[in-house]
Coordinates of C-alpha atoms in Angstrom, one line a residue:
X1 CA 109.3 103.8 99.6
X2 CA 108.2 104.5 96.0
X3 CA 111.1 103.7 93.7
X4 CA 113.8 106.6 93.2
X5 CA 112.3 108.7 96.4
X6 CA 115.3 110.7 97.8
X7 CA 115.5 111.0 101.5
X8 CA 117.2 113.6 103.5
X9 CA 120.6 113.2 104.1
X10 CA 121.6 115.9 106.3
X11 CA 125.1 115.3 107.2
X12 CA 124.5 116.5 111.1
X13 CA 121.5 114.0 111.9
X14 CA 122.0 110.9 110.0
X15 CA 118.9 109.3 111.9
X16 CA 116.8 111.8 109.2
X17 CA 114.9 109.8 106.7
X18 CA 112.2 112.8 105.7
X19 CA 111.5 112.5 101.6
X20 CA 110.1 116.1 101.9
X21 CA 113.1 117.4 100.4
X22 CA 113.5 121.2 100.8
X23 CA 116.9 121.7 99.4
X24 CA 120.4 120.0 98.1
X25 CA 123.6 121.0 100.0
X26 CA 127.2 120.3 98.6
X27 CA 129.1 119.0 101.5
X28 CA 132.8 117.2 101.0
X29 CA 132.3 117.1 97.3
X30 CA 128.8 115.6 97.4
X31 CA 125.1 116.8 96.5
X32 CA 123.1 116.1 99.3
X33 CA 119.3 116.3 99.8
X34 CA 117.8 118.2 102.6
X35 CA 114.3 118.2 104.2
X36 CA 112.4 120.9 105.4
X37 CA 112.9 120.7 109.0
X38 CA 116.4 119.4 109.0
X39 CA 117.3 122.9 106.5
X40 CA 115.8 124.8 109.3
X41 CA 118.1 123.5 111.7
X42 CA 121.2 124.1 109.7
X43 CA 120.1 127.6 108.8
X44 CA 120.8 127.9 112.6
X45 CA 124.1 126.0 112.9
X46 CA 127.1 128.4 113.1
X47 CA 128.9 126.2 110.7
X48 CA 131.1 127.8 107.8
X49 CA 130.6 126.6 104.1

């Protein structure tokens, strides 16, 4: 992994390591980067920010 390459941290699949990052989410006070495929996932989720 090239040196300072984020990778996905979504928060409800922590086995994600995509570096194709889509979006950042705050979540418990924290910036978190999100990759395309696991963003379209939580687009689904019927979670409440």
């Amino acid at each position: 992994m090239p040196r300072g390459e984020e990778r996905c941290k979504n928060p409800w699949n922590g086995d994600c390591d995509n570096t194709e990052i889509e979006v950042y989410i705050y979540r418990d006070g924290r910036k978190l980067p999100i990759c395309q495929s696991c963003w379209a996932q939580i687009a689904n989720l019927n979670v409440e920010w």
